[in-house]
Every structure is written in C-alpha cells, then in structure tokens.
Tab-separated table of C-alpha atoms and ligand atoms in Angstrom:
chain	number	residue	atom	x	y	z
A	19	UNK	CA	84.814	197.279	66.908
A	20	UNK	CA	83.981	200.968	66.998
A	21	UNK	CA	80.382	202.116	66.718
A	22	UNK	CA	81.275	203.643	63.372
A	23	UNK	CA	82.368	200.304	61.986
A	24	UNK	CA	79.384	198.607	63.457
A	25	UNK	CA	77.116	201.147	61.791
A	26	UNK	CA	78.763	200.414	58.456
A	27	UNK	CA	78.405	196.727	59.083
A	28	UNK	CA	74.687	197.054	59.811
A	29	UNK	CA	74.202	199.334	56.853
A	30	UNK	CA	75.648	196.687	54.592
A	31	UNK	CA	73.109	194.179	55.876
A	32	UNK	CA	70.277	196.588	55.586
A	33	UNK	CA	70.858	197.905	52.108
A	34	UNK	CA	70.470	194.411	50.700
A	35	UNK	CA	67.221	193.820	52.502
A	36	UNK	CA	65.674	197.268	52.130
A	37	UNK	CA	63.125	196.641	49.413
A	38	UNK	CA	62.226	193.254	50.791
A	39	UNK	CA	61.828	194.602	54.301
A	40	UNK	CA	59.495	197.305	53.130
A	41	UNK	CA	57.371	194.717	51.402
A	42	UNK	CA	57.463	192.519	54.473
A	43	UNK	CA	56.078	195.302	56.590
A	44	UNK	CA	53.244	195.796	54.138
A	45	UNK	CA	52.386	192.194	53.591
A	46	UNK	CA	52.741	189.504	56.196
A	47	UNK	CA	52.199	186.774	53.635
A	48	UNK	CA	55.426	187.613	51.842
A	49	UNK	CA	57.307	187.572	55.139
A	50	UNK	CA	56.074	184.055	55.710
A	51	UNK	CA	57.082	182.818	52.287
A	52	UNK	CA	60.431	184.597	52.429
A	53	UNK	CA	61.237	182.893	55.731
A	54	UNK	CA	60.111	179.582	54.240
A	55	UNK	CA	63.115	179.726	51.895
A	56	UNK	CA	65.337	179.948	54.958
A	57	UNK	CA	63.539	177.036	56.516
A	58	UNK	CA	64.412	174.918	53.497
A	59	UNK	CA	68.113	175.722	53.914
A	60	UNK	CA	68.214	175.468	57.685
A	61	UNK	CA	66.244	172.247	57.857
A	62	UNK	CA	69.375	170.292	56.862
A	63	UNK	CA	71.293	171.827	59.752
A	64	UNK	CA	69.172	170.917	62.703
A	65	UNK	CA	68.229	167.577	64.121
A	66	UNK	CA	64.500	168.182	64.137
A	67	UNK	CA	64.735	169.846	67.514
A	68	UNK	CA	64.026	173.379	68.644
A	69	UNK	CA	67.173	175.517	68.706
A	70	UNK	CA	66.277	176.884	72.119
A	71	UNK	CA	64.456	174.266	74.153
A	72	UNK	CA	65.476	171.082	72.360
A	73	UNK	CA	61.961	169.729	71.999
A	74	UNK	CA	61.210	167.691	68.895
A	75	UNK	CA	59.305	169.779	66.377
A	76	UNK	CA	57.119	168.738	63.513
A	77	UNK	CA	57.511	170.680	60.311
A	78	UNK	CA	54.142	172.398	60.646
A	79	UNK	CA	55.170	173.623	64.085
A	80	UNK	CA	58.616	174.885	63.049
A	81	UNK	CA	59.187	178.625	63.069
A	82	UNK	CA	62.134	180.496	61.624
A	83	UNK	CA	63.341	182.770	64.420
A	84	UNK	CA	65.608	185.811	64.249
A	85	UNK	CA	68.255	185.129	66.884
A	86	UNK	CA	69.019	188.831	67.237
A	87	UNK	CA	65.533	190.315	67.069
A	88	UNK	CA	64.291	191.472	63.706
A	89	UNK	CA	63.380	194.853	65.175
A	90	UNK	CA	67.101	195.425	65.765
A	91	UNK	CA	68.679	193.876	62.665
A	92	UNK	CA	65.749	194.696	60.340
A	93	UNK	CA	66.826	192.167	57.770
A	94	UNK	CA	66.704	188.421	57.188
A	95	UNK	CA	70.224	187.015	57.228
A	96	UNK	CA	70.887	183.293	57.199
A	97	UNK	CA	73.483	183.486	60.015
A	98	UNK	CA	70.898	185.123	62.275
A	99	UNK	CA	68.089	182.648	61.670
A	100	UNK	CA	67.356	179.491	63.624
A	101	UNK	CA	64.534	176.975	63.683
A	102	UNK	CA	62.490	177.094	66.848
A	103	UNK	CA	59.282	175.526	68.077
A	104	UNK	CA	56.244	177.781	67.964
A	105	UNK	CA	56.141	178.009	71.775
A	106	UNK	CA	59.693	179.392	71.959
A	107	UNK	CA	59.292	181.616	68.929
A	108	UNK	CA	56.110	183.209	70.226
A	109	UNK	CA	57.373	183.614	73.773
A	110	UNK	CA	60.748	184.996	72.648
A	111	UNK	CA	59.036	187.392	70.265
A	112	UNK	CA	61.133	190.578	70.182
A	113	UNK	CA	63.447	189.633	73.045
A	114	UNK	CA	67.114	188.755	72.971
A	115	UNK	CA	68.025	185.193	73.937
A	116	UNK	CA	70.434	184.682	76.806
A	117	UNK	CA	74.120	184.815	75.873
A	118	UNK	CA	74.646	181.058	76.220
A	119	UNK	CA	72.729	180.645	72.958
A	120	UNK	CA	75.154	182.955	71.168
A	121	UNK	CA	77.825	180.253	71.119
A	122	UNK	CA	75.313	177.737	69.819
A	123	UNK	CA	74.456	180.007	66.889
A	124	UNK	CA	78.157	180.542	66.190
A	125	UNK	CA	78.722	176.762	66.100
A	126	UNK	CA	75.725	176.306	63.826
A	127	UNK	CA	77.052	179.031	61.510
A	128	UNK	CA	80.400	177.244	61.291
A	129	UNK	CA	78.476	174.281	59.907
A	130	UNK	CA	76.775	176.512	57.345
A	131	UNK	CA	80.152	177.899	56.300
A	132	UNK	CA	81.520	174.415	55.758
A	133	UNK	CA	79.179	174.109	52.758
A	134	UNK	CA	80.610	175.819	49.712
A	135	UNK	CA	77.199	176.762	48.281
A	136	UNK	CA	76.253	178.553	51.479
A	137	UNK	CA	79.652	180.199	51.898
A	138	UNK	CA	79.041	181.952	48.572
A	139	UNK	CA	75.795	183.557	49.708
A	140	UNK	CA	75.971	187.339	50.110
A	141	UNK	CA	74.751	187.237	53.681
A	142	UNK	CA	77.309	184.586	54.659
A	143	UNK	CA	80.119	186.525	53.027
A	144	UNK	CA	79.643	189.473	55.386
A	145	UNK	CA	79.428	187.156	58.372
A	146	UNK	CA	82.043	186.204	60.912
A	147	UNK	CA	81.673	185.101	64.511
A	148	UNK	CA	83.340	188.194	65.954
A	149	UNK	CA	80.881	190.434	64.145
A	150	UNK	CA	77.968	188.420	65.482
A	151	UNK	CA	79.336	188.699	69.037
A	152	UNK	CA	79.782	192.445	68.582
A	153	UNK	CA	76.287	192.769	67.188
A	154	UNK	CA	74.879	190.833	70.148
A	155	UNK	CA	76.648	193.097	72.648
A	156	UNK	CA	75.738	196.172	70.647
A	157	UNK	CA	72.056	195.226	70.840
A	158	UNK	CA	72.422	194.881	74.628
A	159	UNK	CA	74.024	198.332	74.822
A	160	UNK	CA	71.089	199.615	72.825
A	161	UNK	CA	68.397	198.469	75.177
A	162	UNK	CA	67.898	194.736	74.722
A	163	UNK	CA	68.534	194.109	78.394
A	164	UNK	CA	65.839	191.561	79.070
A	165	UNK	CA	67.354	188.150	78.398
A	166	UNK	CA	64.938	185.524	77.259
A	167	UNK	CA	65.246	181.831	78.119
A	168	UNK	CA	62.867	179.025	77.168
A	169	UNK	CA	60.411	177.966	79.872
A	170	UNK	CA	61.767	174.435	79.850
A	171	UNK	CA	64.919	173.081	78.274
A	172	UNK	CA	64.929	169.429	77.203
A	173	UNK	CA	68.399	167.945	77.171
B	382	LIG	ZN1	61.404	175.506	71.769
C-alpha cells in the first residue's frame, strides 16, 4: 500500500469520528461512555480474560484498549479495540503492542466479521486484515518503535 492510499484510508476513518473525537478531547466522561458501547459488543467475543496478559478480569476492571494507539488512529474503531485488564491498559498507555498481538487481533476481527450485524457496521466495512497490518507497520515507520509487552503473560 502506498502512503497516499494509506492516507486516504486513515482519512476515511477519521472523518467519521471527527465530531466525536473533538468532544472526547473536551470531555473525558463522554469518552468513557462511548467506549462502554464497545465494551458491550466486545464482551461477547472474549473469554473474560485480558487480551494481552490472559489474566481473568472482572467487569469493573475491564478496560477498552486501542490496539493501535489512539494518538495515532485518533478514532474509535471496533476492529482496533480490545478488552484488557486495567494493569495492561495503564502500562501500555500510548505504546504499540508487540507484533505477535497483531495476529491475535486479526483472528478476533475474523470472529467479529462472522456476525452479520457487525459486518454491516461502517467501521467493519472499511476493515480488512491487510489494511490493519499496513496500519501497524505504518505506525512503526512513524515513530512507534517501542514495543510494549505485558509484564507477565498467563497461559
Ligand atoms: Zn492484562
């Protein structure tokens, strides 16, 4: 994918989220509640365990995490969101997770796409695994060179 196409691709994500993102910057409360909607969807697609470290998480300790950092994507897209424990979410913060997790997100997204309701969502319609891989590598080329891993992985 050329940088030009990638720019177009990102633009398409961003134009949908623009107004929301502006509001999110202003008010943290709305960010929380907007991510809560994603939690409701994603909660059927994880086994109650943190996406990154595998520890069992209680609902009140579950965080919705942007796999590719929000500061890079600047929008909330279902295919880029995972449920993580608060420890992982807070320690990952604005960092990019190690590439091994990329395949796990891609597998999870395949599950999302197997549900007709979710396939129809605007954010899922612009998604495919190649684009996510390109986006991941593009974020590395653009300075996300510190690869985050959880402190302890429970298998
Ligand atoms: Zn975790």
